[in-house]
Amino acid sequence: MIKPSRLGHATFETPDLDKALAYYTDVNGLVLASRDKDRAYLASKTGLLTLAFEKGGEENLRRISFEVSPKADFADMAKKLAADGIKSEVRSDPVPGIGKVLAFDDPKGTTIELFQEWSYLGAHHQVLGAGPLKLGHIAYVVPDPQAIADFYCRVLGFRVSDWIEDFFVFLRCNPDHHSLNFIRGAKPKMHHIAFEMKDFAHIQHACELLALRKIPINWGPVRHGPGHNVAIYHRNFDDQNVEFYIELDQMKNEELGYFDPRPWHHDTPQRPKVWDRKIAPALWGPLPMADFRRDHE
């Protein structure tokens, strides 16, 4: 089984590259690492490649990358994928800080890129916007969350962290409670993209920044049930929900099977479970506004 250890970067299409970059550098607080006419690459202030953008007809998630062990063999991984009926290929596209990748498509058509070799794109960058620490997770609307969860667990060794009833699944590939999550909806599309912040003061700073830029917060501050993260949400230039979060649950030891104990846990110990939709969205804080919900209703 292939076992990714870290969410790397996500690649999006956007109809207006300049406006997308303006949001992610001036508001979100990423660093422009490289750009040509139709492509751009953004890093976190710690120097991790975080997002890539390609000019296209409409907003769309094209690719997601995951780091695998330096001991992993691309030929062996390709054979494992082929045994599952999945066609893959090795690519050496010029992506800043990333070596060759093994690429294949998931059932909804998003390309997965597995990489081993990478380097920091600078370090200790001074940023203008909120300045997240890393890309935390990506959520997507799909017709059948169970089927897509089965694919990621079977092919890539993800583990289920939680469900909200039978319509929203949270998947982990490392100690973070989730790196991917999928919610049921008729039309496949992005649900939200999430970035980890340092602490609540960092979240508060982001709230002030969004207010100054006249960008509405459409949910939060709130503490969720699954993952127990404190979060706020808003929409970016491409009309995608963006989450800033802190205090995401950690599964420090898979054999023990419970999340690192926290004072706000209602279950002790806190184990993966199926949550009731009435309490899962908010242990405290407001419920999501209509502007947040419109992508999946």
XYZ file of C-alpha atoms in Angstrom:
297
model
C 0.000 0.000 0.000
C 1.181 3.544 -0.816
C 1.354 5.725 2.298
C 1.636 9.496 1.876
C 2.967 11.325 4.924
C 2.147 14.971 4.165
C -0.145 17.112 2.052
C 2.146 19.082 -0.237
C 0.630 21.721 -2.521
C -2.582 22.133 -4.504
C -2.827 23.331 -8.099
C -5.818 25.389 -9.221
C -7.086 26.800 -12.471
C -8.286 30.388 -12.264
C -9.870 32.698 -14.854
C -7.926 35.725 -13.606
C -4.401 34.907 -12.461
C -3.598 38.466 -11.370
C -6.621 38.761 -9.073
C -6.065 35.305 -7.593
C -2.445 36.188 -6.807
C -3.466 39.549 -5.336
C -5.763 37.782 -2.865
C -3.251 35.096 -1.886
C -0.347 37.511 -1.392
C -2.094 40.599 0.028
C -4.888 38.966 2.054
C -4.005 35.324 2.651
C -0.333 36.113 3.138
C 1.496 33.656 0.909
C 4.726 34.507 -0.915
C 5.060 34.594 -4.701
C 7.946 32.211 -5.379
C 7.847 32.069 -9.196
C 5.665 33.259 -12.056
C 5.385 33.283 -15.832
C 2.543 34.417 -18.108
C 0.074 31.637 -17.311
C 1.419 29.971 -14.137
C 2.458 30.986 -10.639
C 3.731 29.279 -7.490
C 3.143 30.442 -3.922
C 4.965 29.484 -0.722
C 4.134 29.836 2.963
C 6.176 32.198 5.111
C 8.086 29.116 6.306
C 9.100 28.434 2.680
C 6.844 25.445 1.875
C 5.421 25.319 -1.646
C 1.713 25.732 -0.896
C -0.306 26.600 -4.008
C 0.165 26.639 -7.764
C -2.084 28.465 -10.214
C -2.690 28.000 -13.916
C -4.772 30.324 -16.057
C -7.980 28.600 -17.189
C -11.610 29.130 -18.108
C -13.036 28.700 -14.596
C -11.929 27.977 -11.045
C -11.060 24.323 -10.610
C -8.872 22.081 -8.475
C -6.499 20.374 -10.922
C -3.913 18.557 -8.808
C -2.998 17.696 -5.215
C 0.491 16.589 -4.183
C 1.529 14.361 -1.296
C 4.995 13.581 0.066
C 5.968 9.907 0.321
C 8.916 8.255 2.044
C 12.355 8.848 0.474
C 12.678 5.044 0.532
C 9.571 4.573 -1.615
C 10.188 3.302 -5.143
C 8.249 4.926 -7.998
C 8.274 1.723 -10.073
C 6.904 -0.284 -7.160
C 4.187 2.306 -6.474
C 3.243 2.276 -10.170
C 2.842 -1.515 -10.022
C 0.597 -1.254 -6.964
C -1.543 1.322 -8.727
C -1.732 -0.822 -11.854
C -2.925 -3.749 -9.737
C -5.878 -1.534 -8.770
C -6.479 -0.657 -12.428
C -4.984 2.838 -12.062
C -2.753 4.203 -14.798
C 0.151 6.362 -13.613
C 3.165 8.114 -15.084
C 6.376 9.733 -13.861
C 6.564 13.445 -14.602
C 9.409 15.907 -14.272
C 7.564 19.184 -14.803
C 9.462 22.262 -13.609
C 7.820 22.945 -10.236
C 9.856 25.065 -7.797
C 11.302 22.981 -4.988
C 9.808 19.659 -6.171
C 11.587 16.827 -7.990
C 9.914 14.217 -10.177
C 6.402 13.033 -9.303
C 4.297 9.928 -9.855
C 0.950 11.160 -11.199
C -2.461 9.475 -11.491
C -6.116 10.520 -11.319
C -8.562 9.889 -8.498
C -12.181 8.869 -9.306
C -13.411 12.477 -9.518
C -10.689 13.450 -11.997
C -8.267 15.292 -9.718
C -4.649 14.397 -10.435
C -2.663 13.092 -7.460
C 1.089 13.734 -7.554
C 3.376 11.781 -5.217
C 6.815 13.292 -4.595
C 9.940 12.502 -2.573
C 12.452 15.236 -3.319
C 11.689 18.780 -2.229
C 13.370 21.887 -0.850
C 12.315 25.035 0.963
C 11.577 28.095 -1.181
C 13.410 30.458 1.127
C 12.625 30.851 4.824
C 11.283 33.381 7.350
C 9.506 35.401 4.675
C 7.942 38.698 5.682
C 4.335 38.677 4.480
C 1.618 41.305 4.025
C -1.524 39.275 4.710
C -2.640 36.777 7.353
C 0.425 34.553 6.860
C -0.659 30.927 7.480
C 1.879 28.308 8.526
C 0.881 25.633 6.025
C -1.782 24.220 3.741
C -3.830 22.106 6.137
C -6.555 20.328 4.213
C -8.807 20.379 1.172
C -12.525 19.575 1.177
C -14.491 18.585 -1.913
C -18.136 18.007 -2.818
C -18.762 14.548 -4.329
C -21.920 12.503 -5.063
C -20.686 9.503 -3.024
C -18.384 10.274 -0.063
C -18.165 6.590 0.919
C -16.855 5.583 -2.509
C -14.167 8.282 -2.613
C -13.164 7.505 0.983
C -12.822 3.825 0.071
C -10.529 4.782 -2.832
C -8.199 6.914 -0.691
C -8.086 4.331 2.099
C -7.487 1.372 -0.212
C -5.052 2.976 -2.659
C -3.255 5.569 -0.523
C -3.563 4.224 3.006
C -5.658 7.075 4.406
C -7.561 6.430 7.627
C -11.059 7.618 8.484
C -10.957 10.066 11.385
C -14.670 10.871 11.640
C -17.977 10.929 9.806
C -20.835 13.376 10.176
C -23.679 10.897 9.793
C -23.255 9.414 6.283
C -22.633 12.574 4.268
C -19.308 14.100 5.415
C -16.075 12.107 5.876
C -12.713 13.242 7.326
C -9.525 11.430 6.219
C -6.003 11.555 7.651
C -2.603 10.480 6.312
C -0.503 11.694 9.258
C -1.201 12.866 12.834
C -3.465 15.716 11.614
C -7.139 14.827 12.069
C -7.759 15.397 8.366
C -5.862 16.298 5.214
C -8.853 15.583 2.952
C -12.568 15.588 3.547
C -15.526 14.916 1.283
C -19.133 16.056 1.611
C -22.107 14.769 -0.354
C -23.477 16.995 -3.104
C -24.920 16.613 -6.585
C -22.172 18.477 -8.449
C -18.476 17.702 -7.832
C -16.643 20.909 -6.894
C -14.481 22.505 -4.243
C -16.013 22.844 -0.788
C -13.190 24.687 1.005
C -9.436 24.969 1.362
C -7.913 25.316 4.837
C -4.730 26.875 6.217
C -3.203 26.341 9.656
C -2.513 29.401 11.801
C -0.300 29.698 14.890
C -2.741 30.520 17.692
C -5.959 32.398 18.485
C -4.181 35.765 18.340
C -3.236 34.854 14.774
C -6.911 34.077 14.024
C -7.934 37.418 15.564
C -5.375 39.224 13.414
C -6.882 37.526 10.339
C -10.372 38.678 11.397
C -9.161 42.281 11.651
C -7.418 42.026 8.282
C -10.526 40.652 6.558
C -12.637 43.423 8.086
C -10.229 46.085 6.835
C -10.350 44.552 3.345
C -14.181 44.402 3.526
C -14.173 40.624 3.078
C -17.063 39.114 5.083
C -16.478 36.252 7.499
C -19.225 33.784 6.564
C -18.680 31.412 9.502
C -16.925 31.706 12.819
C -15.082 31.985 15.046
C -16.322 28.509 15.875
C -15.042 25.290 17.447
C -16.023 22.308 15.321
C -16.913 18.858 16.622
C -14.925 16.608 14.240
C -11.295 17.694 14.578
C -12.174 20.208 17.319
C -10.392 22.985 15.399
C -11.213 26.630 16.032
C -11.892 28.222 12.650
C -13.095 31.180 10.622
C -14.181 31.117 6.976
C -14.401 33.608 4.125
C -14.432 33.513 0.327
C -11.473 34.210 -1.953
C -11.472 35.874 -5.382
C -12.486 32.610 -7.090
C -15.516 32.319 -4.766
C -14.054 29.366 -2.858
C -14.490 29.094 0.898
C -11.168 29.564 2.715
C -10.679 28.375 6.296
C -8.107 29.616 8.799
C -7.844 27.224 11.758
C -5.913 26.287 14.898
C -5.893 23.400 17.425
C -6.743 20.562 15.037
C -6.894 17.149 16.753
C -3.766 14.995 16.494
C -3.576 11.186 16.354
C -0.120 10.855 17.900
C -0.124 7.048 18.064
C -2.177 5.032 15.569
C -1.983 1.873 17.701
C -3.608 3.626 20.652
C -6.423 4.792 18.391
C -7.420 7.994 20.161
C -6.682 11.670 19.594
C -4.269 13.569 21.793
C -6.364 14.505 24.879
C -7.563 18.106 25.031
C -9.576 19.979 27.675
C -12.390 20.655 25.191
C -13.016 17.002 24.301
C -16.437 15.740 25.428
C -15.421 12.103 24.877
C -12.497 10.838 26.934
C -10.651 9.451 25.176
C -11.683 11.030 21.869
C -11.810 8.304 19.214
C -12.940 8.347 15.590
C -16.729 8.195 15.475
C -19.903 9.150 13.625
C -21.146 12.582 14.698
C -24.733 13.840 14.829
C -25.176 16.655 12.307
C -26.944 18.767 14.959
C -23.824 19.116 17.137
C -20.930 18.470 14.708
C -20.702 21.926 13.084
C -20.223 23.906 16.299
C -19.429 22.929 19.876
C -19.528 26.678 20.429
C -19.891 29.644 18.126
C -22.418 30.453 15.396
C -23.756 28.112 12.745
C -22.613 28.708 9.148
C -24.198 31.546 7.209
C -26.066 30.987 3.949
C -23.074 32.272 1.966
C -20.934 29.437 3.331
C -23.548 26.735 2.775
C -24.505 27.493 -0.815
C -21.789 25.297 -2.349
C -23.251 22.020 -1.094
C -26.964 22.654 -0.613
